[in-house]
Short mmCIF file of C-alpha atoms in Angstrom, two decimals:
data_model
loop_
_atom_site.label_atom_id
_atom_site.label_comp_id
_atom_site.label_asym_id
_atom_site.label_seq_id
_atom_site.Cartn_x
_atom_site.Cartn_y
_atom_site.Cartn_z
CA ALA A 141 77.15 -9.85 45.45
CA ALA A 142 76.07 -13.41 44.17
CA ALA A 143 72.54 -11.95 44.24
CA ARG A 144 74.06 -8.94 42.32
CA ALA A 145 75.67 -10.65 39.56
CA CYS A 146 72.41 -13.35 39.26
CA ARG A 147 70.41 -10.72 38.68
CA ARG A 148 72.49 -8.83 35.91
CA GLU A 149 73.02 -12.31 34.13
CA THR A 150 68.92 -12.87 34.24
CA VAL A 151 68.02 -9.17 32.59
CA ALA A 152 70.81 -9.34 30.10
CA PRO A 153 69.49 -8.94 26.61
CA ALA A 154 69.26 -12.28 24.50
CA PRO A 155 71.37 -12.23 21.32
CA ALA A 156 69.21 -10.61 18.44
CA TYR A 157 68.54 -13.02 15.23
CA GLU A 158 68.04 -11.38 12.07
CA ALA A 159 64.46 -12.73 10.79
CA SER A 160 64.06 -14.91 7.93
CA SER A 161 62.74 -13.08 4.71
CA THR A 162 61.00 -16.00 3.47
CA ALA A 163 58.85 -18.87 5.14
CA PHE A 164 57.11 -21.80 3.88
CA VAL A 165 53.34 -22.08 5.03
CA THR A 166 51.14 -25.49 4.76
CA PHE A 167 47.79 -25.24 4.26
CA THR A 168 45.32 -27.85 5.30
CA ARG A 169 42.62 -26.62 2.00
CA PRO A 170 43.49 -25.62 -1.46
CA ASP A 171 41.09 -23.14 -1.28
CA ALA A 172 42.35 -20.92 1.35
CA ALA A 173 45.69 -21.18 0.33
CA ALA A 174 44.81 -19.62 -3.06
CA LEU A 175 42.45 -17.10 -1.13
CA ILE A 176 45.70 -16.04 0.77
CA ARG A 177 47.62 -15.57 -2.72
CA GLY A 178 44.84 -13.24 -3.70
CA ALA A 179 44.74 -10.98 -0.58
CA LEU A 180 46.24 -8.06 0.72
CA LEU A 181 48.34 -9.34 3.79
CA THR A 182 49.31 -5.74 5.16
CA ALA A 183 47.66 -2.66 4.52
CA ARG A 184 50.73 -0.55 4.30
CA SER A 185 53.78 0.42 2.07
CA PHE A 186 55.72 -2.90 0.68
CA PRO A 187 53.12 -5.61 1.93
CA MET A 188 53.99 -9.22 2.50
CA VAL A 189 53.72 -11.24 -0.84
CA ALA A 190 51.93 -14.75 -0.56
CA ALA A 191 52.53 -16.89 -3.57
CA ALA A 192 52.89 -20.56 -5.03
CA ALA A 193 55.85 -22.58 -3.30
CA PRO A 194 58.41 -24.07 -5.83
CA GLU A 195 59.67 -27.19 -5.74
CA PRO A 196 61.71 -28.10 -3.14
CA ARG A 197 64.63 -29.19 -5.65
CA ASP A 198 64.23 -26.04 -7.03
CA VAL A 199 64.94 -23.82 -3.80
CA ILE A 200 68.28 -22.38 -3.00
CA TRP A 201 68.53 -22.44 0.72
CA ARG A 202 71.48 -20.37 1.44
CA ASN A 203 69.06 -17.18 0.01
CA ILE A 204 65.79 -18.50 1.71
CA ALA A 205 67.15 -16.52 5.00
CA ALA A 206 68.73 -13.64 3.28
CA ALA A 207 67.06 -10.21 3.40
CA ARG A 208 65.65 -8.61 0.24
CA PRO A 209 68.88 -6.62 -1.33
CA PRO A 210 68.57 -3.16 -0.28
CA ALA A 211 67.56 -0.29 -2.83
CA GLY A 212 70.88 0.88 -3.34
CA ILE A 213 72.13 -2.40 -4.23
CA ARG A 214 69.00 -3.05 -6.30
CA TRP A 215 69.77 -0.07 -8.40
CA ALA A 216 73.51 -0.99 -8.62
CA VAL A 217 72.61 -3.85 -10.35
CA ARG A 218 70.16 -2.28 -12.92
CA VAL A 219 72.88 0.49 -13.53
CA GLY A 220 75.80 -2.50 -13.85
CA VAL A 221 73.32 -4.08 -16.42
CA LEU A 222 72.58 -0.96 -18.47
CA GLY A 223 76.04 -0.28 -18.80
CA LEU A 224 76.93 -3.59 -19.74
CA LEU A 225 74.43 -3.77 -22.60
CA VAL A 226 76.21 -0.40 -23.51
CA GLY A 227 79.29 -1.69 -23.99
CA TRP A 228 78.03 -4.82 -25.17
CA THR A 229 76.24 -2.97 -28.14
CA VAL A 230 79.38 -1.04 -28.81
CA PHE A 231 80.89 -4.51 -28.95
CA ALA A 232 78.37 -6.28 -31.05
CA ILE A 233 78.46 -3.26 -33.50
CA ALA A 234 82.49 -3.44 -33.59
CA SER A 235 82.70 -7.27 -34.05
CA ALA A 236 79.96 -6.96 -37.10
CA ASN A 237 81.77 -4.10 -39.11
CA VAL A 238 85.44 -5.01 -38.58
CA PRO A 239 86.33 -5.12 -42.05
CA ASP A 240 84.64 -2.16 -43.13
CA LEU A 241 86.74 -0.51 -40.26
CA LEU A 242 89.73 -1.80 -41.05
CA ASP A 243 89.29 -0.50 -44.56
CA ARG A 244 88.46 2.84 -43.49
CA ILE A 245 91.93 2.46 -41.06
CA ASP A 246 93.85 1.72 -44.24
CA GLY A 247 92.50 3.99 -46.23
CA SER A 248 92.88 7.10 -43.97
CA ALA A 249 96.50 5.23 -42.67
CA ASP A 250 99.91 4.09 -44.71
CA LEU A 251 99.18 0.83 -43.04
CA ALA A 252 101.01 -2.62 -43.40
CA ILE A 253 97.34 -4.77 -44.47
CA ASP A 254 96.79 -6.71 -47.29
CA GLY A 255 92.98 -6.68 -48.37
CA ASP A 256 93.25 -8.39 -50.69
CA SER A 257 95.01 -11.73 -49.39
CA LEU A 258 92.83 -14.67 -48.95
CA ALA A 259 94.19 -14.68 -44.88
CA TYR A 260 93.08 -11.86 -44.21
CA SER A 261 89.69 -12.49 -46.11
CA VAL A 262 89.27 -15.50 -43.78
CA LEU A 263 90.04 -14.02 -40.86
CA ALA A 264 88.42 -10.65 -41.20
CA SER A 265 84.79 -12.55 -42.06
CA THR A 266 85.54 -15.72 -39.24
CA LEU A 267 87.12 -14.20 -36.28
CA PRO A 268 85.12 -11.51 -35.39
CA VAL A 269 82.05 -14.19 -35.30
CA ALA A 270 83.41 -16.23 -33.07
CA LEU A 271 84.55 -13.71 -31.04
CA PHE A 272 81.00 -12.67 -31.24
CA LEU A 273 79.98 -16.20 -30.07
CA ALA A 274 82.70 -16.70 -27.04
CA VAL A 275 81.13 -13.57 -25.32
CA VAL A 276 77.54 -14.61 -25.90
CA ASN A 277 78.55 -17.81 -24.42
CA ALA A 278 80.00 -15.70 -21.75
CA LEU A 279 77.12 -13.58 -20.79
CA PRO A 280 74.49 -16.11 -19.20
CA VAL A 281 77.20 -16.98 -16.56
CA VAL A 282 77.43 -13.15 -15.56
CA PHE A 283 73.63 -12.97 -15.24
CA LYS A 284 73.17 -15.91 -13.32
CA GLN A 285 75.24 -14.86 -10.61
CA LEU A 286 73.53 -11.19 -10.64
CA ALA A 287 70.61 -13.21 -10.13
CA LYS A 288 71.61 -15.59 -7.16
CA HIS A 289 74.29 -13.78 -5.39
CA ALA A 290 73.39 -9.52 -6.15
CA GLU A 291 69.37 -10.17 -6.26
CA ARG A 292 68.96 -12.90 -4.03
CA ALA A 293 66.71 -15.79 -5.97
CA LYS A 294 64.94 -17.79 -3.48
CA ALA A 295 64.68 -20.76 -6.65
CA ALA A 296 66.99 -21.57 -9.31
CA SER A 297 64.09 -21.08 -11.64
CA ARG A 298 63.56 -17.61 -10.85
CA ALA A 299 67.26 -17.32 -11.55
CA GLU A 300 67.11 -19.10 -15.25
CA LEU A 301 64.28 -16.63 -16.04
CA ALA A 302 66.06 -13.77 -15.05
CA VAL A 303 69.11 -15.13 -16.90
CA VAL A 304 66.57 -15.73 -19.75
CA ARG A 305 65.10 -11.98 -19.88
CA ARG A 306 68.45 -10.58 -20.01
CA PHE A 307 70.08 -12.70 -22.39
CA ALA A 308 67.49 -12.64 -24.76
CA LEU A 309 67.29 -8.86 -24.59
CA PHE A 310 70.86 -8.48 -24.81
CA LEU A 311 70.85 -10.63 -28.42
CA LEU A 312 67.94 -8.72 -29.87
CA VAL A 313 69.39 -5.62 -28.84
CA ALA A 314 72.52 -6.76 -31.21
CA LEU A 315 70.53 -8.18 -33.54
CA PHE A 316 68.76 -4.43 -34.44
CA ALA A 317 71.73 -2.14 -33.45
CA VAL A 318 74.35 -4.31 -36.18
CA ASP A 319 71.11 -3.79 -38.23
CA PHE A 320 70.88 0.07 -37.98
CA THR A 321 74.51 0.58 -37.86
CA LYS A 322 75.96 -1.63 -40.93
CA VAL A 323 74.74 1.25 -43.01
CA VAL A 324 75.33 4.19 -40.94
CA ILE A 325 79.32 3.25 -40.80
CA ASP A 326 79.46 3.38 -44.60
CA ASP A 327 77.68 6.31 -45.48
CA ALA A 328 77.07 8.28 -42.29
CA GLU A 329 76.95 11.55 -43.89
CA ARG A 330 74.62 10.98 -46.27
CA ALA A 331 72.46 8.55 -43.58
CA PHE A 332 72.19 11.56 -40.78
CA SER A 333 71.07 13.78 -43.60
CA SER A 334 67.34 13.41 -43.01
CA PRO A 335 65.17 10.81 -41.18
CA VAL A 336 63.91 9.73 -44.19
CA ARG A 337 67.24 9.01 -45.66
CA LEU A 338 68.11 7.43 -42.70
CA LEU A 339 65.37 4.87 -42.68
CA THR A 340 65.97 4.41 -46.35
CA ARG A 341 69.76 3.40 -46.06
CA VAL A 342 68.94 1.79 -42.96
CA ALA A 343 66.46 -0.76 -45.23
CA VAL A 344 68.84 -0.88 -48.01
CA GLY A 345 71.80 -2.44 -45.84
CA THR A 346 69.80 -4.91 -44.14
CA PRO A 347 70.79 -7.54 -46.86
CA GLU A 348 74.53 -6.58 -45.52
CA ALA A 349 73.69 -7.37 -42.20
CA ALA A 350 72.06 -10.56 -42.84
CA PHE A 351 74.60 -12.35 -44.45
CA TYR A 352 76.88 -11.61 -41.25
CA PHE A 353 73.81 -12.80 -38.93
CA ALA A 354 74.19 -15.90 -41.24
CA LYS A 355 77.62 -16.80 -40.98
CA VAL A 356 76.43 -16.53 -36.82
CA LEU A 357 74.04 -18.91 -37.36
CA ALA A 358 76.18 -21.33 -39.35
CA PHE A 359 78.98 -21.50 -36.54
CA SER A 360 76.15 -21.94 -34.20
CA CYS A 361 75.17 -25.15 -35.91
CA GLY A 362 78.69 -26.22 -35.93
CA ALA A 363 79.10 -25.29 -31.87
CA THR A 364 75.73 -26.93 -31.53
CA PRO A 365 76.73 -30.67 -31.56
CA LEU A 366 80.06 -29.73 -28.84
CA ARG A 367 76.69 -29.36 -26.14
CA LEU A 368 76.52 -33.21 -26.44
CA LEU A 369 80.46 -33.86 -25.24
CA ARG A 370 79.73 -31.73 -22.42
CA VAL A 371 83.16 -30.65 -22.15
CA LEU A 372 83.34 -28.81 -18.77
CA SER A 373 82.55 -32.26 -17.00
CA LEU A 374 84.82 -34.24 -19.40
CA LEU A 375 87.97 -32.08 -18.10
CA LYS A 376 86.50 -32.64 -14.35
CA ARG A 377 86.75 -36.10 -14.58
CA GLY A 378 89.69 -36.60 -16.97
CA TRP A 379 90.78 -38.60 -19.45
CA ARG A 380 91.37 -41.62 -17.17
CA ILE A 381 88.84 -44.22 -16.58
CA ARG A 382 87.30 -43.91 -13.31
CA GLU A 383 84.64 -45.44 -10.97
CA ARG A 384 83.49 -42.51 -10.47
CA PRO A 385 80.85 -41.61 -13.42
CA VAL A 386 80.51 -38.37 -14.41
CA ARG A 387 78.42 -36.20 -12.43
CA VAL A 388 74.92 -35.54 -13.70
CA LYS A 389 73.67 -32.15 -14.13
CA PRO A 390 70.64 -31.27 -11.50
CA ALA A 391 68.39 -29.50 -14.41
CA VAL A 392 68.34 -27.96 -17.56
CA HIS A 393 70.38 -24.84 -18.67
CA TYR A 394 67.48 -22.56 -20.16
CA GLY A 395 69.30 -19.56 -19.43
CA ARG A 396 71.79 -20.37 -21.84
CA THR A 397 69.48 -22.00 -24.96
CA LEU A 398 66.28 -20.35 -24.99
CA PRO A 399 67.76 -16.90 -25.90
CA LYS A 400 70.04 -17.89 -28.39
CA ILE A 401 66.49 -19.85 -30.34
CA ILE A 402 64.86 -16.31 -29.88
CA LEU A 403 67.84 -15.03 -31.90
CA ALA A 404 67.79 -17.24 -34.43
CA PHE A 405 64.19 -17.18 -34.78
CA ALA A 406 64.65 -13.39 -34.97
CA THR A 407 67.08 -13.58 -37.49
CA LEU A 408 65.10 -15.74 -39.64
CA ALA A 409 62.26 -13.49 -39.44
CA THR A 410 64.06 -10.26 -40.04
CA PHE A 411 66.33 -11.04 -43.36
CA TRP A 412 65.01 -14.49 -45.05
CA CYS A 413 63.41 -12.00 -46.95
CA MET A 414 66.45 -10.24 -47.90
CA ALA A 415 68.83 -13.26 -47.75
CA PRO A 416 67.08 -16.66 -48.29
CA VAL A 417 70.19 -18.59 -47.85
CA LEU A 418 69.24 -18.21 -44.08
CA SER A 419 66.11 -20.44 -44.37
CA PRO A 420 68.09 -23.67 -45.08
CA ILE A 421 70.80 -22.36 -42.55
CA ALA A 422 68.19 -21.88 -39.71
CA LEU A 423 66.67 -25.23 -40.47
CA VAL A 424 69.62 -26.99 -39.85
CA TYR A 425 70.19 -25.12 -36.75
CA PHE A 426 67.09 -25.80 -35.31
CA PHE A 427 67.16 -29.73 -36.06
CA CYS A 428 70.58 -29.80 -34.36
CA VAL A 429 69.08 -28.08 -31.04
CA ASP A 430 66.35 -30.39 -31.01
CA ILE A 431 68.29 -32.94 -31.05
CA GLY A 432 71.07 -32.02 -28.68
CA THR A 433 68.38 -30.57 -26.37
CA ARG A 434 66.22 -34.18 -26.24
CA TYR A 435 69.18 -36.03 -25.66
CA LEU A 436 70.70 -34.03 -22.80
CA ILE A 437 67.99 -34.16 -21.23
CA LEU A 438 67.07 -38.06 -21.83
CA TYR A 439 70.53 -38.70 -20.60
CA ALA A 440 72.32 -35.93 -19.08
CA HIS A 441 70.10 -33.22 -17.53
CA ILE A 442 67.38 -33.69 -15.28
CA PRO A 443 64.42 -31.47 -14.94
CA HIS A 444 64.14 -31.67 -11.07
CA TYR A 445 61.46 -29.02 -10.91
CA GLU A 446 58.34 -27.52 -13.16
CA THR A 447 57.90 -23.82 -13.49
CA ASN A 448 53.70 -23.84 -14.69
CA GLY A 449 54.76 -22.72 -18.37
CA GLU A 450 56.67 -19.65 -17.28
CA PHE A 451 59.44 -20.18 -19.33
CA TYR A 452 57.27 -20.83 -22.37
CA PHE A 453 55.54 -17.31 -22.13
CA VAL A 454 58.70 -15.46 -21.79
CA VAL A 455 59.91 -16.88 -25.02
CA VAL A 456 56.40 -16.25 -26.77
CA ASP A 457 56.70 -12.43 -25.71
CA TYR A 458 60.15 -12.24 -26.99
CA PHE A 459 59.11 -14.51 -30.84
CA VAL A 460 56.23 -11.76 -30.84
CA LEU A 461 58.46 -9.01 -30.23
CA SER A 462 60.87 -10.06 -32.68
CA MET A 463 58.01 -10.89 -35.51
CA ALA A 464 56.61 -7.02 -34.79
CA ALA A 465 60.41 -5.46 -35.50
CA SER A 466 60.93 -8.15 -38.55
CA ASN A 467 57.32 -6.57 -40.15
CA VAL A 468 58.61 -2.81 -39.75
CA ILE A 469 62.14 -3.39 -41.25
CA LEU A 470 60.65 -5.54 -43.90
CA GLY A 471 57.97 -2.64 -44.97
CA LEU A 472 61.02 -0.25 -44.70
CA TYR A 473 63.04 -2.53 -47.35
CA LEU A 474 59.79 -2.42 -49.76
CA VAL A 475 59.63 1.38 -49.14
CA ALA A 476 63.24 1.80 -50.22
CA GLN A 477 63.12 -0.65 -53.31
CA LYS A 478 60.07 1.69 -54.19
CA LEU A 479 57.20 -1.42 -54.02
CA TYR A 480 55.02 0.82 -52.62
CA GLY A 481 52.03 -1.68 -52.96
CA TYR A 482 53.84 -4.63 -51.17
CA ALA A 483 54.77 -1.98 -48.31
CA LEU A 484 51.10 -0.87 -47.81
CA LEU A 485 49.90 -4.54 -47.43
CA VAL A 486 53.05 -5.72 -45.01
CA ALA A 487 52.45 -2.19 -42.84
CA PRO A 488 49.24 -3.95 -40.99
CA LEU A 489 51.17 -7.09 -39.76
CA PRO A 490 52.88 -5.25 -36.85
CA CYS A 491 49.23 -4.47 -35.52
CA ILE A 492 48.00 -8.08 -36.62
CA VAL A 493 51.37 -9.56 -34.40
CA TYR A 494 50.19 -7.11 -31.49
CA GLN A 495 46.58 -8.61 -31.37
CA PHE A 496 48.19 -11.92 -31.80
CA SER A 497 49.92 -11.37 -28.37
CA ILE A 498 46.93 -10.45 -26.77
CA PHE A 499 45.21 -13.19 -27.77
CA SER A 500 47.69 -15.61 -26.66
CA ALA A 501 47.85 -14.39 -23.57
CA ASP A 502 44.21 -14.59 -22.80
CA ALA A 503 43.82 -17.68 -23.96
CA HIS A 504 46.90 -19.41 -23.13
CA ALA A 505 48.69 -17.43 -20.57
CA THR A 506 45.79 -16.30 -18.35
CA PRO A 507 44.06 -19.81 -17.84
CA CYS A 508 47.73 -21.27 -16.74
CA SER A 509 48.61 -18.68 -14.06
CA ALA A 510 45.81 -19.89 -11.34
CA VAL A 511 43.44 -23.15 -10.83
CA PRO A 512 39.90 -23.04 -12.06
CA LEU A 513 36.86 -22.54 -9.20
CA ASP A 514 35.41 -25.94 -9.75
CA GLU A 515 39.04 -27.96 -9.68
CA LEU A 516 39.74 -26.08 -6.83
CA ALA A 517 36.42 -27.44 -4.83
CA SER A 518 37.42 -30.74 -6.03
CA LEU A 519 40.65 -30.36 -4.53
CA SER A 520 39.16 -29.27 -1.39
CA ALA A 521 37.07 -32.26 -0.89
CA GLU A 522 39.98 -34.71 -2.02
CA VAL A 523 43.19 -33.60 -0.91
CA ASP A 524 44.96 -35.84 1.74
CA VAL A 525 47.02 -32.83 3.87
CA GLY A 526 48.84 -36.00 5.94
CA ALA A 527 49.80 -37.45 2.89
CA PHE A 528 52.20 -34.19 2.49
CA ASP A 529 55.77 -34.16 4.25
CA GLU A 530 56.72 -30.86 5.71
CA GLU A 531 59.96 -31.85 5.74
CA HIS A 532 60.87 -31.00 2.10
CA TYR A 533 60.14 -27.65 3.04
CA ARG A 534 62.53 -27.21 5.96
CA GLN A 535 65.96 -26.20 6.09
CA PRO A 536 68.29 -29.05 5.42
CA ALA A 537 70.73 -28.72 7.88
CA LEU A 538 67.21 -28.88 10.76
CA ARG A 539 65.56 -32.04 8.86
CA ARG A 540 65.17 -35.05 11.20
CA ASP A 541 67.16 -37.18 8.24
#
C-alpha cells in the first residue's frame, strides 16, 4: 500500500503555470540585437515580435506576465471607443449650440426663458464651455485606464502614447464636427438642399464656430496656470504642514498635455483668417503651456524614461492633419465669399501639406527609427556587456535586493 501511494505521488502531474507573454533577452552584441529585431522569429501566423526593450522604470511589471487580451476583448475595446466617440461628438455639438437650441425651444414653446437678460447671456456663453472643458479633462483618465487594464500595455510610455492618439482624435473630431453643424442646426432645410449649398453654408458658418473655440482657448489660458498648483497632490497632503513632502510624480503626463496643444494649434490654423482675435489668445495659451510645462518638468514631474521621439512624430502627424483640414475649410470659405482667385491660390495647399508630411517622415522619422550601420559596427566593437546590470529587467519581487 505504501509503494502504491508512493507511485501515485511520483506520477502526479506538476502544477500548470501560465507562460508569460513577454520576456527580456540580453544580447552580447548590438548587431545581433538589431538583426533579431528585423528577422521573422517564427514562420507561422501571429509570430513572436522582437523589439527594443523600454527603460526599466518605464515597464509596467504587473502587465509583463499578462497574456495578450483575447480578440473578443480587443474588439469590445474598439467598439466601446467608437461608441464613446459618437457620444462625445454629440455632446460637443450640443455644448457648442446650447444658445441656439435654447432659442429654438423658447420659440416653439412658451417657456419662462428671458433670452435678453444678462444672467442668461453669461450662463449661455460660459457654462457650456466650462462643461466641455470638464469632460475634456476626464477623457485622458478613461483612455489611460483602457490602455493599462484592458489592452495590457507593457510600458507607461505605451499607455501614454495610446492616450495621445485617442485623445487627439477625439478633440479634432469635436472641432470639425462643431464647425460642420454650427450652420446646419441654424438652417438645416437650406443646408441640405444640395451638396454645394451644404459646403457653402458650412464655410459661411465657420466664423461662428471660431468664436466658440476662441472662448475655449480663453478658458484654457485661465486654467493652465492651475497646473502649477498640483491641486490633487495638495489635497492629498492636506493644509497642515507636515514633515513628509508632496510625492513627486514619476513622469510627465503627455497624454493630458499634447492633445490639448494639438487642439489649440488646429483651432488657430482653422479659424485665424475668419477670427483674427484667436491669434493673441493662442499666443498667450502657448506661452502659459510652455512656462507651466517647463516648471513642472524641472521641479515636479521627473521624466524617468525616454521614448526616442515617438511622441514628437505622433504630434507632427496630427499637426499636418489639422493644417490640411484648415486649408480645405479656408478654400470653401473663399468660394462662399466669391473670392475665386484666392480660392485657386489656396487649392494646392492640402497637397503641399501632404507632401510635407512625406518629407518629414523620410527626413526625420525614418532615420530616428533605427541605429545607423556604421554606428552599430562601432558599438559592437566597443560595448562592454559586463557593465550592464541584468537585474534592471528582472521582476522586482525576484531581484536580489
